[in-house]
JSON list of C-alpha atoms in Angstrom, two decimals:
[
{"chain": "R", "resi": 26, "resn": "UNK", "atom": "CA", "xyz": [99.18, 70.61, 98.32]},
{"chain": "R", "resi": 27, "resn": "UNK", "atom": "CA", "xyz": [97.84, 68.82, 95.27]},
{"chain": "R", "resi": 28, "resn": "UNK", "atom": "CA", "xyz": [100.29, 67.80, 92.57]},
{"chain": "R", "resi": 29, "resn": "UNK", "atom": "CA", "xyz": [97.94, 66.32, 89.99]},
{"chain": "R", "resi": 30, "resn": "UNK", "atom": "CA", "xyz": [97.15, 69.31, 87.84]},
{"chain": "R", "resi": 31, "resn": "UNK", "atom": "CA", "xyz": [95.27, 71.81, 89.97]},
{"chain": "R", "resi": 32, "resn": "UNK", "atom": "CA", "xyz": [97.74, 72.95, 92.63]},
{"chain": "R", "resi": 33, "resn": "UNK", "atom": "CA", "xyz": [97.76, 76.58, 91.50]},
{"chain": "R", "resi": 34, "resn": "UNK", "atom": "CA", "xyz": [94.04, 76.97, 90.87]},
{"chain": "R", "resi": 35, "resn": "UNK", "atom": "CA", "xyz": [92.10, 79.22, 93.24]},
{"chain": "R", "resi": 36, "resn": "UNK", "atom": "CA", "xyz": [88.40, 79.92, 93.60]},
{"chain": "R", "resi": 37, "resn": "UNK", "atom": "CA", "xyz": [87.17, 76.38, 93.07]},
{"chain": "R", "resi": 38, "resn": "UNK", "atom": "CA", "xyz": [83.81, 75.65, 94.63]},
{"chain": "R", "resi": 39, "resn": "UNK", "atom": "CA", "xyz": [82.21, 72.26, 95.18]},
{"chain": "R", "resi": 40, "resn": "UNK", "atom": "CA", "xyz": [78.81, 72.00, 93.54]},
{"chain": "R", "resi": 41, "resn": "UNK", "atom": "CA", "xyz": [78.14, 68.26, 93.57]},
{"chain": "R", "resi": 42, "resn": "UNK", "atom": "CA", "xyz": [79.81, 65.04, 94.75]},
{"chain": "R", "resi": 43, "resn": "UNK", "atom": "CA", "xyz": [78.72, 61.41, 94.49]},
{"chain": "R", "resi": 44, "resn": "UNK", "atom": "CA", "xyz": [80.29, 58.17, 95.69]},
{"chain": "R", "resi": 45, "resn": "UNK", "atom": "CA", "xyz": [79.98, 55.46, 93.03]},
{"chain": "R", "resi": 46, "resn": "UNK", "atom": "CA", "xyz": [80.95, 51.85, 92.50]},
{"chain": "R", "resi": 47, "resn": "UNK", "atom": "CA", "xyz": [83.34, 51.08, 89.64]},
{"chain": "R", "resi": 48, "resn": "UNK", "atom": "CA", "xyz": [84.90, 54.50, 89.99]},
{"chain": "R", "resi": 49, "resn": "UNK", "atom": "CA", "xyz": [87.66, 53.94, 87.40]},
{"chain": "R", "resi": 50, "resn": "UNK", "atom": "CA", "xyz": [85.17, 53.11, 84.65]},
{"chain": "R", "resi": 51, "resn": "UNK", "atom": "CA", "xyz": [83.07, 56.19, 85.38]},
{"chain": "R", "resi": 52, "resn": "UNK", "atom": "CA", "xyz": [86.12, 58.44, 85.54]},
{"chain": "R", "resi": 53, "resn": "UNK", "atom": "CA", "xyz": [87.23, 57.12, 82.13]},
{"chain": "R", "resi": 54, "resn": "UNK", "atom": "CA", "xyz": [83.73, 57.80, 80.77]},
{"chain": "R", "resi": 55, "resn": "UNK", "atom": "CA", "xyz": [83.83, 61.40, 82.03]},
{"chain": "R", "resi": 56, "resn": "UNK", "atom": "CA", "xyz": [87.29, 61.94, 80.54]},
{"chain": "R", "resi": 57, "resn": "UNK", "atom": "CA", "xyz": [86.02, 60.64, 77.19]},
{"chain": "R", "resi": 58, "resn": "UNK", "atom": "CA", "xyz": [82.81, 62.70, 77.24]},
{"chain": "R", "resi": 59, "resn": "UNK", "atom": "CA", "xyz": [84.54, 65.94, 78.20]},
{"chain": "R", "resi": 60, "resn": "UNK", "atom": "CA", "xyz": [87.88, 65.42, 76.42]},
{"chain": "R", "resi": 61, "resn": "UNK", "atom": "CA", "xyz": [87.43, 68.50, 74.22]},
{"chain": "R", "resi": 62, "resn": "UNK", "atom": "CA", "xyz": [86.78, 70.62, 77.31]},
{"chain": "R", "resi": 63, "resn": "UNK", "atom": "CA", "xyz": [89.89, 69.55, 79.20]},
{"chain": "R", "resi": 64, "resn": "UNK", "atom": "CA", "xyz": [92.28, 72.25, 80.35]},
{"chain": "R", "resi": 65, "resn": "UNK", "atom": "CA", "xyz": [95.67, 71.12, 79.05]},
{"chain": "R", "resi": 66, "resn": "UNK", "atom": "CA", "xyz": [97.88, 69.19, 81.50]},
{"chain": "R", "resi": 67, "resn": "UNK", "atom": "CA", "xyz": [95.32, 69.34, 84.31]},
{"chain": "R", "resi": 68, "resn": "UNK", "atom": "CA", "xyz": [92.45, 67.40, 85.86]},
{"chain": "R", "resi": 69, "resn": "UNK", "atom": "CA", "xyz": [90.16, 70.35, 85.11]},
{"chain": "R", "resi": 70, "resn": "UNK", "atom": "CA", "xyz": [87.51, 70.77, 82.44]},
{"chain": "R", "resi": 71, "resn": "UNK", "atom": "CA", "xyz": [86.07, 74.04, 81.14]},
{"chain": "R", "resi": 72, "resn": "UNK", "atom": "CA", "xyz": [82.51, 72.95, 80.50]},
{"chain": "R", "resi": 73, "resn": "UNK", "atom": "CA", "xyz": [78.90, 73.58, 81.49]},
{"chain": "R", "resi": 74, "resn": "UNK", "atom": "CA", "xyz": [78.68, 72.76, 85.20]},
{"chain": "R", "resi": 75, "resn": "UNK", "atom": "CA", "xyz": [74.91, 72.20, 85.05]},
{"chain": "R", "resi": 76, "resn": "UNK", "atom": "CA", "xyz": [75.39, 69.53, 82.37]},
{"chain": "R", "resi": 77, "resn": "UNK", "atom": "CA", "xyz": [78.03, 67.81, 84.52]},
{"chain": "R", "resi": 78, "resn": "UNK", "atom": "CA", "xyz": [75.72, 67.89, 87.56]},
{"chain": "R", "resi": 79, "resn": "UNK", "atom": "CA", "xyz": [72.90, 66.39, 85.50]},
{"chain": "R", "resi": 80, "resn": "UNK", "atom": "CA", "xyz": [75.20, 63.59, 84.37]},
{"chain": "R", "resi": 81, "resn": "UNK", "atom": "CA", "xyz": [76.72, 62.85, 87.80]},
{"chain": "R", "resi": 82, "resn": "UNK", "atom": "CA", "xyz": [73.37, 62.93, 89.57]},
{"chain": "R", "resi": 83, "resn": "UNK", "atom": "CA", "xyz": [72.05, 60.33, 87.13]},
{"chain": "R", "resi": 84, "resn": "UNK", "atom": "CA", "xyz": [74.71, 57.79, 88.27]},
{"chain": "R", "resi": 85, "resn": "UNK", "atom": "CA", "xyz": [73.78, 55.13, 90.80]},
{"chain": "R", "resi": 86, "resn": "UNK", "atom": "CA", "xyz": [75.55, 55.92, 94.03]},
{"chain": "R", "resi": 87, "resn": "UNK", "atom": "CA", "xyz": [75.48, 57.79, 97.31]},
{"chain": "R", "resi": 88, "resn": "UNK", "atom": "CA", "xyz": [75.23, 61.56, 97.02]},
{"chain": "R", "resi": 89, "resn": "UNK", "atom": "CA", "xyz": [77.90, 63.13, 99.24]},
{"chain": "R", "resi": 90, "resn": "UNK", "atom": "CA", "xyz": [77.34, 66.83, 98.50]},
{"chain": "R", "resi": 91, "resn": "UNK", "atom": "CA", "xyz": [75.02, 68.62, 98.90]},
{"chain": "R", "resi": 92, "resn": "UNK", "atom": "CA", "xyz": [73.61, 66.49, 101.67]},
{"chain": "R", "resi": 93, "resn": "UNK", "atom": "CA", "xyz": [70.51, 68.54, 102.46]},
{"chain": "R", "resi": 94, "resn": "UNK", "atom": "CA", "xyz": [68.66, 67.89, 99.18]},
{"chain": "R", "resi": 95, "resn": "UNK", "atom": "CA", "xyz": [67.96, 64.73, 97.17]},
{"chain": "R", "resi": 96, "resn": "UNK", "atom": "CA", "xyz": [69.66, 63.62, 93.95]},
{"chain": "R", "resi": 97, "resn": "UNK", "atom": "CA", "xyz": [66.37, 64.16, 92.13]},
{"chain": "R", "resi": 98, "resn": "UNK", "atom": "CA", "xyz": [66.18, 67.76, 93.35]},
{"chain": "R", "resi": 99, "resn": "UNK", "atom": "CA", "xyz": [69.83, 68.38, 92.41]},
{"chain": "R", "resi": 100, "resn": "UNK", "atom": "CA", "xyz": [69.13, 67.01, 88.92]},
{"chain": "R", "resi": 101, "resn": "UNK", "atom": "CA", "xyz": [65.95, 69.10, 88.52]},
{"chain": "R", "resi": 102, "resn": "UNK", "atom": "CA", "xyz": [67.71, 72.27, 89.72]},
{"chain": "R", "resi": 103, "resn": "UNK", "atom": "CA", "xyz": [70.55, 71.66, 87.23]},
{"chain": "R", "resi": 104, "resn": "UNK", "atom": "CA", "xyz": [68.07, 71.16, 84.37]},
{"chain": "R", "resi": 105, "resn": "UNK", "atom": "CA", "xyz": [66.25, 74.36, 85.35]},
{"chain": "R", "resi": 106, "resn": "UNK", "atom": "CA", "xyz": [69.49, 76.34, 85.52]},
{"chain": "R", "resi": 107, "resn": "UNK", "atom": "CA", "xyz": [70.67, 74.95, 82.17]},
{"chain": "R", "resi": 108, "resn": "UNK", "atom": "CA", "xyz": [67.41, 75.94, 80.45]},
{"chain": "R", "resi": 109, "resn": "UNK", "atom": "CA", "xyz": [67.60, 79.42, 81.96]},
{"chain": "R", "resi": 110, "resn": "UNK", "atom": "CA", "xyz": [71.23, 79.81, 80.87]},
{"chain": "R", "resi": 111, "resn": "UNK", "atom": "CA", "xyz": [70.30, 79.02, 77.27]},
{"chain": "R", "resi": 112, "resn": "UNK", "atom": "CA", "xyz": [67.36, 81.45, 77.20]},
{"chain": "R", "resi": 113, "resn": "UNK", "atom": "CA", "xyz": [68.93, 84.25, 79.26]},
{"chain": "R", "resi": 114, "resn": "UNK", "atom": "CA", "xyz": [70.84, 85.73, 76.35]},
{"chain": "R", "resi": 115, "resn": "UNK", "atom": "CA", "xyz": [67.55, 86.95, 74.87]},
{"chain": "R", "resi": 116, "resn": "UNK", "atom": "CA", "xyz": [66.55, 89.27, 77.73]},
{"chain": "R", "resi": 117, "resn": "UNK", "atom": "CA", "xyz": [66.94, 93.00, 77.01]},
{"chain": "R", "resi": 118, "resn": "UNK", "atom": "CA", "xyz": [68.82, 95.06, 79.60]},
{"chain": "R", "resi": 119, "resn": "UNK", "atom": "CA", "xyz": [66.50, 96.94, 81.95]},
{"chain": "R", "resi": 120, "resn": "UNK", "atom": "CA", "xyz": [64.58, 96.71, 85.20]},
{"chain": "R", "resi": 121, "resn": "UNK", "atom": "CA", "xyz": [61.88, 94.09, 85.73]},
{"chain": "R", "resi": 122, "resn": "UNK", "atom": "CA", "xyz": [59.36, 93.67, 88.55]},
{"chain": "R", "resi": 123, "resn": "UNK", "atom": "CA", "xyz": [58.00, 90.73, 90.51]},
{"chain": "R", "resi": 124, "resn": "UNK", "atom": "CA", "xyz": [54.81, 91.17, 92.52]},
{"chain": "R", "resi": 125, "resn": "UNK", "atom": "CA", "xyz": [53.09, 88.10, 93.85]},
{"chain": "R", "resi": 126, "resn": "UNK", "atom": "CA", "xyz": [50.75, 87.41, 96.74]},
{"chain": "R", "resi": 127, "resn": "UNK", "atom": "CA", "xyz": [52.34, 85.12, 99.31]},
{"chain": "R", "resi": 128, "resn": "UNK", "atom": "CA", "xyz": [49.42, 83.67, 101.26]},
{"chain": "R", "resi": 129, "resn": "UNK", "atom": "CA", "xyz": [51.61, 81.87, 103.81]},
{"chain": "R", "resi": 130, "resn": "UNK", "atom": "CA", "xyz": [53.07, 85.25, 104.87]},
{"chain": "R", "resi": 131, "resn": "UNK", "atom": "CA", "xyz": [49.96, 87.39, 104.18]},
{"chain": "R", "resi": 132, "resn": "UNK", "atom": "CA", "xyz": [52.04, 89.79, 102.07]},
{"chain": "R", "resi": 133, "resn": "UNK", "atom": "CA", "xyz": [52.69, 90.71, 98.47]},
{"chain": "R", "resi": 134, "resn": "UNK", "atom": "CA", "xyz": [56.22, 90.62, 97.13]},
{"chain": "R", "resi": 135, "resn": "UNK", "atom": "CA", "xyz": [57.48, 93.72, 95.40]},
{"chain": "R", "resi": 136, "resn": "UNK", "atom": "CA", "xyz": [61.04, 93.38, 94.08]},
{"chain": "R", "resi": 137, "resn": "UNK", "atom": "CA", "xyz": [63.03, 94.76, 91.17]},
{"chain": "R", "resi": 138, "resn": "UNK", "atom": "CA", "xyz": [65.47, 92.82, 88.99]},
{"chain": "R", "resi": 139, "resn": "UNK", "atom": "CA", "xyz": [68.15, 94.73, 87.09]},
{"chain": "R", "resi": 140, "resn": "UNK", "atom": "CA", "xyz": [69.29, 92.93, 83.94]},
{"chain": "R", "resi": 141, "resn": "UNK", "atom": "CA", "xyz": [72.52, 94.25, 82.49]},
{"chain": "R", "resi": 142, "resn": "UNK", "atom": "CA", "xyz": [75.00, 92.51, 80.20]},
{"chain": "R", "resi": 143, "resn": "UNK", "atom": "CA", "xyz": [73.69, 89.07, 81.12]},
{"chain": "R", "resi": 144, "resn": "UNK", "atom": "CA", "xyz": [73.77, 89.71, 84.88]},
{"chain": "R", "resi": 145, "resn": "UNK", "atom": "CA", "xyz": [70.67, 89.44, 87.06]},
{"chain": "R", "resi": 146, "resn": "UNK", "atom": "CA", "xyz": [70.60, 91.50, 90.24]},
{"chain": "R", "resi": 147, "resn": "UNK", "atom": "CA", "xyz": [67.70, 91.66, 92.68]},
{"chain": "R", "resi": 148, "resn": "UNK", "atom": "CA", "xyz": [67.88, 95.22, 94.01]},
{"chain": "R", "resi": 149, "resn": "UNK", "atom": "CA", "xyz": [67.98, 96.07, 97.71]},
{"chain": "R", "resi": 150, "resn": "UNK", "atom": "CA", "xyz": [64.88, 97.45, 99.41]},
{"chain": "R", "resi": 151, "resn": "UNK", "atom": "CA", "xyz": [62.28, 95.13, 97.88]},
{"chain": "R", "resi": 152, "resn": "UNK", "atom": "CA", "xyz": [59.71, 93.08, 99.78]},
{"chain": "R", "resi": 153, "resn": "UNK", "atom": "CA", "xyz": [60.38, 89.34, 99.49]},
{"chain": "R", "resi": 154, "resn": "UNK", "atom": "CA", "xyz": [58.56, 86.40, 101.04]},
{"chain": "R", "resi": 155, "resn": "UNK", "atom": "CA", "xyz": [59.38, 86.00, 104.72]},
{"chain": "R", "resi": 156, "resn": "UNK", "atom": "CA", "xyz": [59.14, 82.21, 104.86]},
{"chain": "R", "resi": 157, "resn": "UNK", "atom": "CA", "xyz": [60.23, 79.48, 102.43]},
{"chain": "R", "resi": 158, "resn": "UNK", "atom": "CA", "xyz": [58.64, 76.39, 100.97]},
{"chain": "R", "resi": 159, "resn": "UNK", "atom": "CA", "xyz": [60.34, 72.99, 100.80]},
{"chain": "R", "resi": 160, "resn": "UNK", "atom": "CA", "xyz": [60.94, 73.54, 97.07]},
{"chain": "R", "resi": 161, "resn": "UNK", "atom": "CA", "xyz": [63.46, 76.37, 97.50]},
{"chain": "R", "resi": 162, "resn": "UNK", "atom": "CA", "xyz": [66.94, 75.27, 96.35]},
{"chain": "R", "resi": 163, "resn": "UNK", "atom": "CA", "xyz": [69.46, 75.05, 99.21]},
{"chain": "R", "resi": 164, "resn": "UNK", "atom": "CA", "xyz": [71.78, 77.62, 97.63]},
{"chain": "R", "resi": 165, "resn": "UNK", "atom": "CA", "xyz": [68.89, 80.10, 97.41]},
{"chain": "R", "resi": 166, "resn": "UNK", "atom": "CA", "xyz": [67.85, 79.38, 101.00]},
{"chain": "R", "resi": 167, "resn": "UNK", "atom": "CA", "xyz": [71.39, 80.29, 102.10]},
{"chain": "R", "resi": 168, "resn": "UNK", "atom": "CA", "xyz": [71.25, 83.56, 100.15]},
{"chain": "R", "resi": 169, "resn": "UNK", "atom": "CA", "xyz": [67.85, 84.37, 101.61]},
{"chain": "R", "resi": 170, "resn": "UNK", "atom": "CA", "xyz": [69.18, 84.00, 105.15]},
{"chain": "R", "resi": 171, "resn": "UNK", "atom": "CA", "xyz": [72.12, 86.28, 104.27]},
{"chain": "R", "resi": 172, "resn": "UNK", "atom": "CA", "xyz": [70.24, 89.01, 102.36]},
{"chain": "R", "resi": 173, "resn": "UNK", "atom": "CA", "xyz": [66.63, 89.09, 103.58]},
{"chain": "R", "resi": 174, "resn": "UNK", "atom": "CA", "xyz": [65.80, 90.43, 107.04]},
{"chain": "R", "resi": 175, "resn": "UNK", "atom": "CA", "xyz": [63.11, 89.14, 109.40]},
{"chain": "R", "resi": 176, "resn": "UNK", "atom": "CA", "xyz": [60.46, 91.30, 107.73]},
{"chain": "R", "resi": 177, "resn": "UNK", "atom": "CA", "xyz": [61.25, 90.04, 104.23]},
{"chain": "R", "resi": 178, "resn": "UNK", "atom": "CA", "xyz": [63.17, 93.15, 103.12]},
{"chain": "R", "resi": 179, "resn": "UNK", "atom": "CA", "xyz": [66.09, 92.56, 100.73]},
{"chain": "R", "resi": 180, "resn": "UNK", "atom": "CA", "xyz": [69.04, 94.19, 102.53]},
{"chain": "R", "resi": 181, "resn": "UNK", "atom": "CA", "xyz": [71.61, 94.29, 99.67]},
{"chain": "R", "resi": 182, "resn": "UNK", "atom": "CA", "xyz": [71.76, 93.89, 95.91]},
{"chain": "R", "resi": 183, "resn": "UNK", "atom": "CA", "xyz": [72.05, 90.14, 95.17]},
{"chain": "R", "resi": 184, "resn": "UNK", "atom": "CA", "xyz": [73.34, 88.61, 91.89]},
{"chain": "R", "resi": 185, "resn": "UNK", "atom": "CA", "xyz": [71.95, 85.42, 90.33]},
{"chain": "R", "resi": 186, "resn": "UNK", "atom": "CA", "xyz": [72.81, 83.17, 87.40]},
{"chain": "R", "resi": 187, "resn": "UNK", "atom": "CA", "xyz": [69.27, 83.12, 86.05]},
{"chain": "R", "resi": 188, "resn": "UNK", "atom": "CA", "xyz": [65.92, 84.87, 86.20]},
{"chain": "R", "resi": 189, "resn": "UNK", "atom": "CA", "xyz": [64.28, 81.81, 87.78]},
{"chain": "R", "resi": 190, "resn": "UNK", "atom": "CA", "xyz": [66.81, 81.62, 90.63]},
{"chain": "R", "resi": 191, "resn": "UNK", "atom": "CA", "xyz": [66.23, 85.33, 91.23]},
{"chain": "R", "resi": 192, "resn": "UNK", "atom": "CA", "xyz": [62.48, 84.61, 91.41]},
{"chain": "R", "resi": 193, "resn": "UNK", "atom": "CA", "xyz": [63.09, 81.65, 93.76]},
{"chain": "R", "resi": 194, "resn": "UNK", "atom": "CA", "xyz": [64.97, 84.07, 96.04]},
{"chain": "R", "resi": 195, "resn": "UNK", "atom": "CA", "xyz": [62.10, 86.58, 96.11]},
{"chain": "R", "resi": 196, "resn": "UNK", "atom": "CA", "xyz": [59.25, 84.08, 96.46]},
{"chain": "R", "resi": 197, "resn": "UNK", "atom": "CA", "xyz": [61.01, 81.62, 98.76]},
{"chain": "R", "resi": 198, "resn": "UNK", "atom": "CA", "xyz": [60.18, 78.60, 96.62]},
{"chain": "R", "resi": 199, "resn": "UNK", "atom": "CA", "xyz": [60.65, 77.13, 93.18]},
{"chain": "R", "resi": 200, "resn": "UNK", "atom": "CA", "xyz": [59.30, 79.70, 90.72]},
{"chain": "R", "resi": 201, "resn": "UNK", "atom": "CA", "xyz": [59.34, 80.23, 86.96]},
{"chain": "R", "resi": 202, "resn": "UNK", "atom": "CA", "xyz": [61.02, 83.61, 86.71]},
{"chain": "R", "resi": 203, "resn": "UNK", "atom": "CA", "xyz": [60.29, 83.77, 83.00]},
{"chain": "R", "resi": 204, "resn": "UNK", "atom": "CA", "xyz": [56.60, 84.42, 83.68]},
{"chain": "R", "resi": 205, "resn": "UNK", "atom": "CA", "xyz": [56.81, 86.24, 87.02]},
{"chain": "R", "resi": 206, "resn": "UNK", "atom": "CA", "xyz": [59.39, 88.95, 86.23]},
{"chain": "R", "resi": 207, "resn": "UNK", "atom": "CA", "xyz": [57.68, 91.64, 84.13]},
{"chain": "R", "resi": 208, "resn": "UNK", "atom": "CA", "xyz": [58.68, 94.86, 82.42]},
{"chain": "R", "resi": 209, "resn": "UNK", "atom": "CA", "xyz": [57.23, 98.16, 83.58]},
{"chain": "R", "resi": 210, "resn": "UNK", "atom": "CA", "xyz": [54.46, 97.82, 80.99]},
{"chain": "R", "resi": 211, "resn": "UNK", "atom": "CA", "xyz": [53.53, 94.33, 82.21]},
{"chain": "R", "resi": 212, "resn": "UNK", "atom": "CA", "xyz": [55.26, 92.14, 79.60]},
{"chain": "R", "resi": 213, "resn": "UNK", "atom": "CA", "xyz": [56.75, 88.94, 80.99]},
{"chain": "R", "resi": 214, "resn": "UNK", "atom": "CA", "xyz": [60.45, 88.33, 80.36]},
{"chain": "R", "resi": 215, "resn": "UNK", "atom": "CA", "xyz": [59.31, 85.23, 78.48]},
{"chain": "R", "resi": 216, "resn": "UNK", "atom": "CA", "xyz": [57.69, 87.45, 75.84]},
{"chain": "R", "resi": 217, "resn": "UNK", "atom": "CA", "xyz": [61.10, 88.71, 74.71]},
{"chain": "R", "resi": 218, "resn": "UNK", "atom": "CA", "xyz": [62.14, 85.29, 73.42]}
]
């Protein structure tokens, strides 16, 4: 059991880890940068995780987690998520649609995204891409294997932190959800900004 300030915390999830030289100096830097976000009497900080990932992945060092994608990809995914988080508050509640030809699978996607109170849920029953490209984030790849069957059908409602991650899930590759999710009358989500 830990005794340095987070013994009673549950639900923590590792998002990024890096092994660096001159650890003490970098730890002091992080404490200084995020001092206002520190949870009193703990080693925890209540801050934007995507910003922290961007900062950590910019350090020289050996990436420890996740080990299946590069530091550059981790950084780019964090930047993408951060941008989506900032813009997501402008999307009206409702149902949006993503249809896109997937040549590698010889199909067309046809999925619905329910936006409600800042939550983004790809609804079950839609047709998603069957295969993935190398650009799909590892976390999305894991969700695809859990919630898309062998024919590309979404088997359960799946929640996402952004419209672009929801689009990545449907298309099986890095996708700008702001231009691919559309309202029933064909307006892109981007047009609501």
